[in-house]
JSON list of C-alpha atoms in Angstrom, two decimals:
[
{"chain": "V", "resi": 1, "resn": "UNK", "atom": "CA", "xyz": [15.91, -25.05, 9.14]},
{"chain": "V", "resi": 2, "resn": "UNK", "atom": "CA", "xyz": [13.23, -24.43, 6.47]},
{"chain": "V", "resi": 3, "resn": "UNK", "atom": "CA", "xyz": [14.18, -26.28, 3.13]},
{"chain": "V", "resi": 4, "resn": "UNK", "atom": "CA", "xyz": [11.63, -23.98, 1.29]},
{"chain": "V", "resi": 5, "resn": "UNK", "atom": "CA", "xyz": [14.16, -20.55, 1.98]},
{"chain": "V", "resi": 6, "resn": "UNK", "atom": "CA", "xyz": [16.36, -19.84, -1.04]},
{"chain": "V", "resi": 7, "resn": "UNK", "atom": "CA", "xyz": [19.74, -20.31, -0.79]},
{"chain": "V", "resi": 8, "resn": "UNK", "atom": "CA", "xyz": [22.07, -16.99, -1.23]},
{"chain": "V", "resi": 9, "resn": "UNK", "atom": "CA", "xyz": [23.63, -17.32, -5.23]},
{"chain": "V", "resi": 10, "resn": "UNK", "atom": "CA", "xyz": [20.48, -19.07, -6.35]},
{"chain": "V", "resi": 11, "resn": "UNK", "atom": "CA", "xyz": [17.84, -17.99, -8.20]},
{"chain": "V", "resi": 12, "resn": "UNK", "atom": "CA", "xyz": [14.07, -17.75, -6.81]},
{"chain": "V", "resi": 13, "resn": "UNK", "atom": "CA", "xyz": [10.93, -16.68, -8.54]},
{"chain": "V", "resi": 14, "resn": "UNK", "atom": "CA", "xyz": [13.43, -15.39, -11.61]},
{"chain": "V", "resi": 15, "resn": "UNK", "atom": "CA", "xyz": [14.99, -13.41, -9.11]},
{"chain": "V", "resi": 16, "resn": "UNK", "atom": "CA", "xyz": [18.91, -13.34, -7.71]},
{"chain": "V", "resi": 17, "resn": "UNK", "atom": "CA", "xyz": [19.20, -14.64, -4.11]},
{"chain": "V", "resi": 18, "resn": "UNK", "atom": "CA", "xyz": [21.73, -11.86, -2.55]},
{"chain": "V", "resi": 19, "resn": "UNK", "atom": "CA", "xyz": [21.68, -12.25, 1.33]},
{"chain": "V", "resi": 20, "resn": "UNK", "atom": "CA", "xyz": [20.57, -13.91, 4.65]},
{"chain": "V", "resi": 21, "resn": "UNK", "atom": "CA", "xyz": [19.79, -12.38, 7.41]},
{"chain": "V", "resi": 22, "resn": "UNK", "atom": "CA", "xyz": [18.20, -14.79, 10.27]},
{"chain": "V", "resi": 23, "resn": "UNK", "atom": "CA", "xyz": [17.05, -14.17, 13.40]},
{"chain": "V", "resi": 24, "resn": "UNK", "atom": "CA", "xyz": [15.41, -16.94, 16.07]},
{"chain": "V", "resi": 25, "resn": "UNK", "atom": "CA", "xyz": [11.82, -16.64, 14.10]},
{"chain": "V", "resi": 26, "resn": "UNK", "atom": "CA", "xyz": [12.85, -16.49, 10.45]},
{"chain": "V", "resi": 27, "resn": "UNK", "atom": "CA", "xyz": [15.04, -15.77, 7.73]},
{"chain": "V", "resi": 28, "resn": "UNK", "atom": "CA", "xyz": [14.74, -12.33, 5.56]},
{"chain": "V", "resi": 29, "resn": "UNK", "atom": "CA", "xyz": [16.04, -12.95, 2.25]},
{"chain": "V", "resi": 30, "resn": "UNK", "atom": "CA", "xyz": [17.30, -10.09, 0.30]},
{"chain": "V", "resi": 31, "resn": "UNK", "atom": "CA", "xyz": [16.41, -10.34, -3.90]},
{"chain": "V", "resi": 32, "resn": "UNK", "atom": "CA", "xyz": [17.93, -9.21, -6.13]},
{"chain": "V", "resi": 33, "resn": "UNK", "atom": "CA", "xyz": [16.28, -7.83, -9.63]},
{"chain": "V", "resi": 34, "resn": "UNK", "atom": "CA", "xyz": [17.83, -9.59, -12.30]},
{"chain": "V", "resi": 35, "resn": "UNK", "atom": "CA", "xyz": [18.41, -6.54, -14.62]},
{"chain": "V", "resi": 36, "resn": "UNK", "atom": "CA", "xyz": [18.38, -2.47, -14.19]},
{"chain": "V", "resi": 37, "resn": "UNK", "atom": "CA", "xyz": [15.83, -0.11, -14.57]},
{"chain": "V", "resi": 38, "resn": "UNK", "atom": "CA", "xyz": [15.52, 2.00, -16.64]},
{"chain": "V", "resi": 39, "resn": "UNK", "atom": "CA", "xyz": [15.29, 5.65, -15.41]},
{"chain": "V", "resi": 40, "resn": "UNK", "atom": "CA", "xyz": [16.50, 9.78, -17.23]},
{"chain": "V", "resi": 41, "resn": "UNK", "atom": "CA", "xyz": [16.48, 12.78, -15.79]},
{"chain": "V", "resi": 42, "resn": "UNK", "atom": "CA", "xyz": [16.85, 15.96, -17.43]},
{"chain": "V", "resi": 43, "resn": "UNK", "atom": "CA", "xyz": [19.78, 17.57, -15.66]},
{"chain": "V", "resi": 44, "resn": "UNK", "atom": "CA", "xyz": [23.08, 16.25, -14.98]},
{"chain": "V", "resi": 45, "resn": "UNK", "atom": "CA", "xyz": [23.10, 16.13, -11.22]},
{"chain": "V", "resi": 46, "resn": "UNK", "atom": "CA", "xyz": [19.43, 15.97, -9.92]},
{"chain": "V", "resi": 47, "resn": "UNK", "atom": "CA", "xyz": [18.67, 16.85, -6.56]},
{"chain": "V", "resi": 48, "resn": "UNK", "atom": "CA", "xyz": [17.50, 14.64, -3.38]},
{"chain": "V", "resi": 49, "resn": "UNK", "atom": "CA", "xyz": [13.91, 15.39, -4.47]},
{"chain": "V", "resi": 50, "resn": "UNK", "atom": "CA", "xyz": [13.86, 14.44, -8.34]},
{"chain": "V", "resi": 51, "resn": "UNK", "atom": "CA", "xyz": [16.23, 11.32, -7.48]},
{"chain": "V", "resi": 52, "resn": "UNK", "atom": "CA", "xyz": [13.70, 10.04, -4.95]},
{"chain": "V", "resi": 53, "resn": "UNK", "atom": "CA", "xyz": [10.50, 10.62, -7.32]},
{"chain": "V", "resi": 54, "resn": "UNK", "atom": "CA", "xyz": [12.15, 9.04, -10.40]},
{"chain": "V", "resi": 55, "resn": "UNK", "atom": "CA", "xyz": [13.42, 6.22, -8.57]},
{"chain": "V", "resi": 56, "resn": "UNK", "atom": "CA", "xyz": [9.61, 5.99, -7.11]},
{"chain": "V", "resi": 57, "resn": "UNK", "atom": "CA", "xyz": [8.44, 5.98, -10.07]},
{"chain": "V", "resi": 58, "resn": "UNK", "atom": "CA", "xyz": [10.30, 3.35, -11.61]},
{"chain": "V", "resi": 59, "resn": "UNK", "atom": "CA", "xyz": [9.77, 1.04, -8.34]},
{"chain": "V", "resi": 60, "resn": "UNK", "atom": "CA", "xyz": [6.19, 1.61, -8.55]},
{"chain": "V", "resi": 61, "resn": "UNK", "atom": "CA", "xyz": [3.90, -0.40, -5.69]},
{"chain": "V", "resi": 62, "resn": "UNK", "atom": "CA", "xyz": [2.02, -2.21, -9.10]},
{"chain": "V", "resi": 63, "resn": "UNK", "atom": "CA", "xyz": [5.70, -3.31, -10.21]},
{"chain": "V", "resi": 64, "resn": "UNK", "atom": "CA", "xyz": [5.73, -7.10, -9.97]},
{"chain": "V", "resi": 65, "resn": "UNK", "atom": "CA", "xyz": [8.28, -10.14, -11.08]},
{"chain": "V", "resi": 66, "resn": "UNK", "atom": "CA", "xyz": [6.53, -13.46, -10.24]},
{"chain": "V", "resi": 67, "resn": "UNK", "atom": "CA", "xyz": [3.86, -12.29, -8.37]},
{"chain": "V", "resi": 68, "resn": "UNK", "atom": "CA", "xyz": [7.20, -10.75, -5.43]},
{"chain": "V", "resi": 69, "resn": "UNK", "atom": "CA", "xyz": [6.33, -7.03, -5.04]},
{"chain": "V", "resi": 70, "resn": "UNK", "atom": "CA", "xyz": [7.59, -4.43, -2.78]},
{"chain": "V", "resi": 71, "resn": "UNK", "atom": "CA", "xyz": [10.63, -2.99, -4.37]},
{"chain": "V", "resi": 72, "resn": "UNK", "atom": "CA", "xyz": [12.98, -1.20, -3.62]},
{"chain": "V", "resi": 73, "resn": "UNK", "atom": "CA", "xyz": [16.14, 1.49, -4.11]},
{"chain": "V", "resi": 74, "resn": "UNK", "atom": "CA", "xyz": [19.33, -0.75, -2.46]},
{"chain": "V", "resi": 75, "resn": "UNK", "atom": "CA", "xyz": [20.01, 0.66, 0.83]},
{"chain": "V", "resi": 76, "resn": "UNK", "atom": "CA", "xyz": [23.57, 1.39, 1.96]},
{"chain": "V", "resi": 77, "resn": "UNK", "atom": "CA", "xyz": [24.15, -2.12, 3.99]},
{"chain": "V", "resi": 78, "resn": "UNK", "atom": "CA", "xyz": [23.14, -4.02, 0.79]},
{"chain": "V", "resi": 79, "resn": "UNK", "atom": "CA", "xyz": [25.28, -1.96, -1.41]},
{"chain": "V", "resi": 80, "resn": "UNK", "atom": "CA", "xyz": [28.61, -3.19, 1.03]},
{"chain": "V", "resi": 81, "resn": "UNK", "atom": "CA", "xyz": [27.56, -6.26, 0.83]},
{"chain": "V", "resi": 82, "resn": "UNK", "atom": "CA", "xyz": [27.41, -6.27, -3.04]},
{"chain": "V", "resi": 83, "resn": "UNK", "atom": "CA", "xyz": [30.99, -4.90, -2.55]},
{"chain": "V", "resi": 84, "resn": "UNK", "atom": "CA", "xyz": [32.37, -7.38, -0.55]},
{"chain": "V", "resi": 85, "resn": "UNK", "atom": "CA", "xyz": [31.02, -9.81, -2.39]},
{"chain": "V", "resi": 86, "resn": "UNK", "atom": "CA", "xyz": [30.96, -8.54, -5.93]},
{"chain": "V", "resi": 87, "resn": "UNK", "atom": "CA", "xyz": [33.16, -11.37, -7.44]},
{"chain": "V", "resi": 88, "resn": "UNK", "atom": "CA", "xyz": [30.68, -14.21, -6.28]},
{"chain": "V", "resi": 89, "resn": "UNK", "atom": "CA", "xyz": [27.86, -11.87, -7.32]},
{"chain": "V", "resi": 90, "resn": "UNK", "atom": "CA", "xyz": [29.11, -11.23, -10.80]},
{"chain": "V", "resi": 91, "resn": "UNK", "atom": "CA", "xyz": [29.57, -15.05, -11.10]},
{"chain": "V", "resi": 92, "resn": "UNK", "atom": "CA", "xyz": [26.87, -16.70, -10.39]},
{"chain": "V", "resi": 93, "resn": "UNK", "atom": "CA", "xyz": [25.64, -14.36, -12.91]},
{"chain": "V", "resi": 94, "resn": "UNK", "atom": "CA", "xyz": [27.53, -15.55, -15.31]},
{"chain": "V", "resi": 95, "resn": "UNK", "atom": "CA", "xyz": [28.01, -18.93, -14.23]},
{"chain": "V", "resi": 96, "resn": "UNK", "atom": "CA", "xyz": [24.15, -19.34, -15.07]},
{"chain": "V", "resi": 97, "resn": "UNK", "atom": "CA", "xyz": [23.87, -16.59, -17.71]},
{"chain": "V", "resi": 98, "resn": "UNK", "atom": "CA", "xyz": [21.05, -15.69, -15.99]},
{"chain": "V", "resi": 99, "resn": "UNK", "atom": "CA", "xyz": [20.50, -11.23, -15.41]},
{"chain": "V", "resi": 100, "resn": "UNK", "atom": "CA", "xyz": [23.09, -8.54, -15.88]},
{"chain": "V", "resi": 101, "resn": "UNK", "atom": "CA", "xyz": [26.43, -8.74, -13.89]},
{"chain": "V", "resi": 102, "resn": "UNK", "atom": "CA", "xyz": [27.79, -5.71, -12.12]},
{"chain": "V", "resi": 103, "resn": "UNK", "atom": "CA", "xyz": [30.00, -3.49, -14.57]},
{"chain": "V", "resi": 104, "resn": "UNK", "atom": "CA", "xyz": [33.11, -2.10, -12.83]},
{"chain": "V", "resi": 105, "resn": "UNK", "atom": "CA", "xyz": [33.04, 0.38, -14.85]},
{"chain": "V", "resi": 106, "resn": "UNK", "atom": "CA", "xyz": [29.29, 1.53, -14.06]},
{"chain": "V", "resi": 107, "resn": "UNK", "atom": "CA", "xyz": [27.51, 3.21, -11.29]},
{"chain": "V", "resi": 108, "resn": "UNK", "atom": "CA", "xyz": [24.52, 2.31, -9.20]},
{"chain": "V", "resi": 109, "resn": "UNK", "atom": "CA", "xyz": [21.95, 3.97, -6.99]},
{"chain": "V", "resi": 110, "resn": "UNK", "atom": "CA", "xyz": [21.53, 3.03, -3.23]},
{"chain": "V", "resi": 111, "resn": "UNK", "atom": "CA", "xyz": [20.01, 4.80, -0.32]},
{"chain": "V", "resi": 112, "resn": "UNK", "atom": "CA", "xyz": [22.29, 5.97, 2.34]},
{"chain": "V", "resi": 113, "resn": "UNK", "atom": "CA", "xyz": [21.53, 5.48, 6.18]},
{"chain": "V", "resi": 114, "resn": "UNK", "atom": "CA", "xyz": [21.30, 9.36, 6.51]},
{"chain": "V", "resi": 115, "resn": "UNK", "atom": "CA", "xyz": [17.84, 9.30, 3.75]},
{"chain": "V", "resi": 116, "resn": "UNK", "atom": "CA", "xyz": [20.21, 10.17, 0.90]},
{"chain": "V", "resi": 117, "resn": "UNK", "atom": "CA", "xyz": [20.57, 8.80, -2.20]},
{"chain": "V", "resi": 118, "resn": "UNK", "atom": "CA", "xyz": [24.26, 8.35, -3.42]},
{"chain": "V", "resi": 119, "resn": "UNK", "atom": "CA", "xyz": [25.67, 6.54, -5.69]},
{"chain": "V", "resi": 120, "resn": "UNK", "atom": "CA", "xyz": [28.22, 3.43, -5.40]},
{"chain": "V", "resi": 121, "resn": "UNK", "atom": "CA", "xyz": [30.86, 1.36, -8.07]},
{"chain": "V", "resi": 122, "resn": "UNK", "atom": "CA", "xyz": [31.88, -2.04, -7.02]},
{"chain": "V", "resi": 123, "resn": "UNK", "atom": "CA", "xyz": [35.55, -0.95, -7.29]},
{"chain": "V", "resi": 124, "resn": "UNK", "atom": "CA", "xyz": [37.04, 1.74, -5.55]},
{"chain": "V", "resi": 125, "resn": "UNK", "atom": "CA", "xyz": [37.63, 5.01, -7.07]},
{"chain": "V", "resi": 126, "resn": "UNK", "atom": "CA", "xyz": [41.17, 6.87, -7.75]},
{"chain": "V", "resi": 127, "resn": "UNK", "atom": "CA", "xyz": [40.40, 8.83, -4.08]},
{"chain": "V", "resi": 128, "resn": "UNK", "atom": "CA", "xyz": [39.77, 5.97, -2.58]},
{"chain": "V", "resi": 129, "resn": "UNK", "atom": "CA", "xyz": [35.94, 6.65, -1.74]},
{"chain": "V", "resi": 130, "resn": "UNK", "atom": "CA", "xyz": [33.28, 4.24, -3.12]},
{"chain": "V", "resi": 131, "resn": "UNK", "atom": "CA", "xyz": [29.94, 6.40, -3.30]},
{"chain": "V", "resi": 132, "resn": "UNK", "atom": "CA", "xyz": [29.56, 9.72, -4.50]},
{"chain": "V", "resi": 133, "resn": "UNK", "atom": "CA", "xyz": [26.72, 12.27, -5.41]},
{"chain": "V", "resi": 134, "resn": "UNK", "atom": "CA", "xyz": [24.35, 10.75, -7.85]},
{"chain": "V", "resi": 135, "resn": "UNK", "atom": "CA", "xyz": [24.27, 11.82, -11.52]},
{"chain": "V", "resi": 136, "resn": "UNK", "atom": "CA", "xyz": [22.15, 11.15, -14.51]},
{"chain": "V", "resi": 137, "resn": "UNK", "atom": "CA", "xyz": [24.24, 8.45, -15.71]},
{"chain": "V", "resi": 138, "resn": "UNK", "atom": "CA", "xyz": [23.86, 5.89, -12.79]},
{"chain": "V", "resi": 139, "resn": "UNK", "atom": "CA", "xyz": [21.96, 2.75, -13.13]},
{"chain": "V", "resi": 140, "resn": "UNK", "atom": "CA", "xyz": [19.52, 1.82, -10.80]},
{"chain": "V", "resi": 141, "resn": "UNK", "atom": "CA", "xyz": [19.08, -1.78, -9.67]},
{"chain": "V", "resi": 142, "resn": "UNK", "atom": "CA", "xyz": [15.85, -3.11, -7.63]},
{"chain": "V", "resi": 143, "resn": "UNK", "atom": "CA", "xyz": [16.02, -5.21, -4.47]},
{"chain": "V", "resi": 144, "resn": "UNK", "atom": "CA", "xyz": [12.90, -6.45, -2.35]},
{"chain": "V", "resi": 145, "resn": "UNK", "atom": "CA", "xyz": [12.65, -8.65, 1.38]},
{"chain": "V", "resi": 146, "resn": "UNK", "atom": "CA", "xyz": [11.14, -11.36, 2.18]},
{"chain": "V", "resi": 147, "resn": "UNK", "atom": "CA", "xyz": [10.52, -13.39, 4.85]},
{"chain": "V", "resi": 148, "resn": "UNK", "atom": "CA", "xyz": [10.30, -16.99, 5.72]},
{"chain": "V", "resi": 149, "resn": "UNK", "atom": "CA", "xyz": [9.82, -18.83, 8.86]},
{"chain": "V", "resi": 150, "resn": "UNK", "atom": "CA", "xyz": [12.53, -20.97, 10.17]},
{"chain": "V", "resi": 151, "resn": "UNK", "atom": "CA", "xyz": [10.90, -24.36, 10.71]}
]
């Protein structure tokens, strides 16, 4: 194994260590932006189109945190894995008192498998469903990839 690839609950490059995933050549580890971003929209419920180029916008290619680039709207796996392991999550967060912890009681942006973008909460809701149409008051957090040979 390569000692230089970030653990998962650490913090790299100012930047939350959220997931593994490792295949024979390397490891692709998932950051996590350390706080939200801040985006408005002028109606209540904006459609696919004006979610996609205000989120865009606030991801912008030229948006940098330690020189890591390339981010990104979560996508749908990510946002079950922040799910399943939103107790850890929120912990090390607050463990280190390092970023902004998930609030239960707040919504965030992710990317469905289908191109959409929904929304999720980290608990589930009185019906039972965890992601719903997006609104204006969601919070988008940033994730980005990157990979590291396994030595």
């Amino acid at each position: 194994t390569n000692s230089d690839i970030p653990a998962v609950g650490t913090f790299y490059q100012n930047c939350y260590v959220l997931k593994h995933d490792v295949n024979e050549n390397e490891t692709k580890v998932t950051l996590l932006h350390l706080t939200l971003h801040s985006v408005s929209f002028s109606e209540d419920k904006p459609d696919q189109a004006t979610l996609k180029q205000v989120i865009d916008n606030a991801l912008s290619p030229s948006y940098q945190v330690n020189g890591i680039g390339n981010w990104r709207l979560i996508n749908e796996t990510e946002a079950i894995y922040i799910r399943e392991n939103i107790d850890r999550i929120n912990k090390d967060f607050t463990d280190t008192n390092r970023g902004q912890a998930f609030n239960a009681q707040e919504s965030y942006y992710f990317l469905m498998d289908d191109g959409n973008i929904k929304s999720f909460m980290t608990s589930n809701l009185p019906s039972g469903m965890w992601y719903f149409d997006s609104t204006n008051k969601d919070e988008l957090r940033a994730v980005t990839t990157l990979a590291f040979p396994n030595k």
